[in-house]
Amino acid sequence: MPLLQLLHGAQNRELLKARTDSRVTDSQISNPSETIEDHRLAKQFGMIGGGMMGEALLSRLVAQQVFEPSAIVVSEPNRSRQEFLAKQYQIQVTDQNRQAADSDVILLAIKPQVFPQIAQEFAGEKISAMVISILAGTSIAQLEAAFPGAPVVRAMPNTPAAVGAGITAIASGQHAQPHHIEQAKKILGTVGEVVEVPESMLDAVTGLSGSGPGYIAIVIEALADGGVAAGLPRAIALKLAIQTVKGTAQLLQESEIHPGELKDRVTSPGGTTIAGIAELEKSGVRSALIEAVKAAVHRSKELGQ
């Protein structure tokens, strides 16, 4: 199938999806049971920790009007960050974690090593809010021990979330009900796609999508270096490499074909692409990436012990 036909097919699927989404929205509006469910969605949002990933979520929650700025409280110990977040997003910022916790949803966006301090601070207190944690290596069992009875969702986002192009895997605790999970998906979906997995798979997620941007950065840098070696100016080589990776990913996503099939479609007999692929296979690039994921998964398990 020619690539042009492939693209047209992807565009048609997007149009169909948009129409389908529209029909679903209309039915939800007219369905009383859905209206009742909407009343169970969170209105107040609290965030403990105002670092990069927390701000990535915050900025899009405000921009997409998931929560009103007046309904958001962020707890952040750093004075300069407090001032920046308050001015940038017109939200309430404090250094008191309890103020942020007095919400319908609490997002834990702190460093993992700070979690024991947070757990100690809330020891013995009844927290009714849903707790969403993006802390690496902090298990659902640890979260539920710190917040007994609270609905808990553990999330593993990746750094492209900073530009709204991330993917987050979530796993839910024993007290999380379907409407809690949907609310978590809505919140985390502001920074990219969301998939739901058992907690036992989160180490594998870490090794693939969590660490993956580092692998892809090396691939892009290496492609650009190859272009420079072939005589291209550095800036042009880097731009070509970035857009090639970005465009290929988008094509695979929208066309829903297997990467191997796309590779075959762009590989002509005796052509340039097959010559390059042969060198990649000779150098073990495929197995190197597989082993990189496995090593990262192993390290994630070590850090979680």
PDB file of N, CA and C in Angstrom, residues 53 60 64 70 73 79 89 94 111 140 154 157 184 195 221 226 229 250 253 270 290 293 299-300:
ATOM      1  N   MET A  53       7.542  18.176  36.859  1.00  0.00           N
ATOM      2  CA  MET A  53       6.434  17.329  36.449  1.00  0.00           C
ATOM      3  C   MET A  53       5.120  17.825  37.033  1.00  0.00           C
ATOM      4  N   ARG A  60      -1.504  22.452  32.440  1.00  0.00           N
ATOM      5  CA  ARG A  60      -2.519  21.944  31.514  1.00  0.00           C
ATOM      6  C   ARG A  60      -3.873  21.759  32.190  1.00  0.00           C
ATOM      7  N   GLN A  64      -6.742  23.694  30.296  1.00  0.00           N
ATOM      8  CA  GLN A  64      -7.874  22.912  29.795  1.00  0.00           C
ATOM      9  C   GLN A  64      -9.101  23.008  30.700  1.00  0.00           C
ATOM     10  N   SER A  70      -8.960  29.018  41.123  1.00  0.00           N
ATOM     11  CA  SER A  70      -9.349  29.290  42.514  1.00  0.00           C
ATOM     12  C   SER A  70      -9.573  28.016  43.318  1.00  0.00           C
ATOM     13  N   VAL A  73      -4.810  24.327  45.080  1.00  0.00           N
ATOM     14  CA  VAL A  73      -3.849  24.705  46.117  1.00  0.00           C
ATOM     15  C   VAL A  73      -2.598  23.853  45.944  1.00  0.00           C
ATOM     16  N   ARG A  79      10.544  29.220  48.338  1.00  0.00           N
ATOM     17  CA  ARG A  79       9.868  30.514  48.283  1.00  0.00           C
ATOM     18  C   ARG A  79       9.773  31.065  46.861  1.00  0.00           C
ATOM     19  N   TYR A  89       0.032  31.035  37.444  1.00  0.00           N
ATOM     20  CA  TYR A  89      -1.224  30.300  37.259  1.00  0.00           C
ATOM     21  C   TYR A  89      -2.389  30.849  38.076  1.00  0.00           C
ATOM     22  N   THR A  94       1.118  27.543  49.012  1.00  0.00           N
ATOM     23  CA  THR A  94       1.428  27.564  50.438  1.00  0.00           C
ATOM     24  C   THR A  94       2.623  26.666  50.717  1.00  0.00           C
ATOM     25  N   LYS A 111       9.795  14.481  45.576  1.00  0.00           N
ATOM     26  CA  LYS A 111      10.843  13.486  45.359  1.00  0.00           C
ATOM     27  C   LYS A 111      10.570  12.277  46.259  1.00  0.00           C
ATOM     28  N   ILE A 140       1.886   1.076  45.923  1.00  0.00           N
ATOM     29  CA  ILE A 140       0.518   1.316  46.369  1.00  0.00           C
ATOM     30  C   ILE A 140       0.365   0.936  47.836  1.00  0.00           C
ATOM     31  N   ARG A 154      -1.549   5.031  41.612  1.00  0.00           N
ATOM     32  CA  ARG A 154      -0.117   5.228  41.385  1.00  0.00           C
ATOM     33  C   ARG A 154       0.112   5.446  39.892  1.00  0.00           C
ATOM     34  N   PRO A 157       4.332   8.798  34.821  1.00  0.00           N
ATOM     35  CA  PRO A 157       4.405   9.599  33.598  1.00  0.00           C
ATOM     36  C   PRO A 157       5.829   9.609  33.053  1.00  0.00           C
ATOM     37  N   ALA A 184      -8.742  10.180  37.592  1.00  0.00           N
ATOM     38  CA  ALA A 184      -7.284  10.163  37.455  1.00  0.00           C
ATOM     39  C   ALA A 184      -6.876  10.206  35.991  1.00  0.00           C
ATOM     40  N   VAL A 195      -2.565   4.834  30.048  1.00  0.00           N
ATOM     41  CA  VAL A 195      -2.889   3.408  29.979  1.00  0.00           C
ATOM     42  C   VAL A 195      -2.991   2.872  31.403  1.00  0.00           C
ATOM     43  N   GLU A 221      20.485  12.038  18.529  1.00  0.00           N
ATOM     44  CA  GLU A 221      21.830  12.614  18.495  1.00  0.00           C
ATOM     45  C   GLU A 221      22.725  11.841  17.534  1.00  0.00           C
ATOM     46  N   GLY A 226      25.492  11.354  12.303  1.00  0.00           N
ATOM     47  CA  GLY A 226      25.671  10.730  10.999  1.00  0.00           C
ATOM     48  C   GLY A 226      25.497  11.727   9.873  1.00  0.00           C
ATOM     49  N   ALA A 229      28.567  13.857   9.743  1.00  0.00           N
ATOM     50  CA  ALA A 229      29.655  13.089   9.123  1.00  0.00           C
ATOM     51  C   ALA A 229      29.515  13.044   7.606  1.00  0.00           C
ATOM     52  N   GLN A 250       4.466   9.598  14.612  1.00  0.00           N
ATOM     53  CA  GLN A 250       3.099  10.039  14.330  1.00  0.00           C
ATOM     54  C   GLN A 250       2.454   9.175  13.250  1.00  0.00           C
ATOM     55  N   GLN A 253       1.486   5.894  14.751  1.00  0.00           N
ATOM     56  CA  GLN A 253       0.356   6.057  15.663  1.00  0.00           C
ATOM     57  C   GLN A 253      -0.956   6.225  14.897  1.00  0.00           C
ATOM     58  N   GLY A 270      17.785  -3.316  -2.954  1.00  0.00           N
ATOM     59  CA  GLY A 270      19.052  -2.723  -3.356  1.00  0.00           C
ATOM     60  C   GLY A 270      19.170  -1.234  -3.100  1.00  0.00           C
ATOM     61  N   ILE A 290      16.805  -3.441  23.331  1.00  0.00           N
ATOM     62  CA  ILE A 290      16.111  -4.432  24.167  1.00  0.00           C
ATOM     63  C   ILE A 290      16.815  -4.579  25.512  1.00  0.00           C
ATOM     64  N   VAL A 293      16.258  -1.569  27.880  1.00  0.00           N
ATOM     65  CA  VAL A 293      14.975  -1.629  28.587  1.00  0.00           C
ATOM     66  C   VAL A 293      15.052  -2.622  29.740  1.00  0.00           C
ATOM     67  N   ARG A 299      16.898  -2.196  37.288  1.00  0.00           N
ATOM     68  CA  ARG A 299      17.285  -1.136  38.219  1.00  0.00           C
ATOM     69  C   ARG A 299      16.060  -0.564  38.937  1.00  0.00           C
ATOM     70  N   SER A 300      14.956  -0.453  38.227  1.00  0.00           N
ATOM     71  CA  SER A 300      13.726   0.038  38.845  1.00  0.00           C
ATOM     72  C   SER A 300      13.277  -0.881  39.975  1.00  0.00           C
TER      73      SER A 300
END
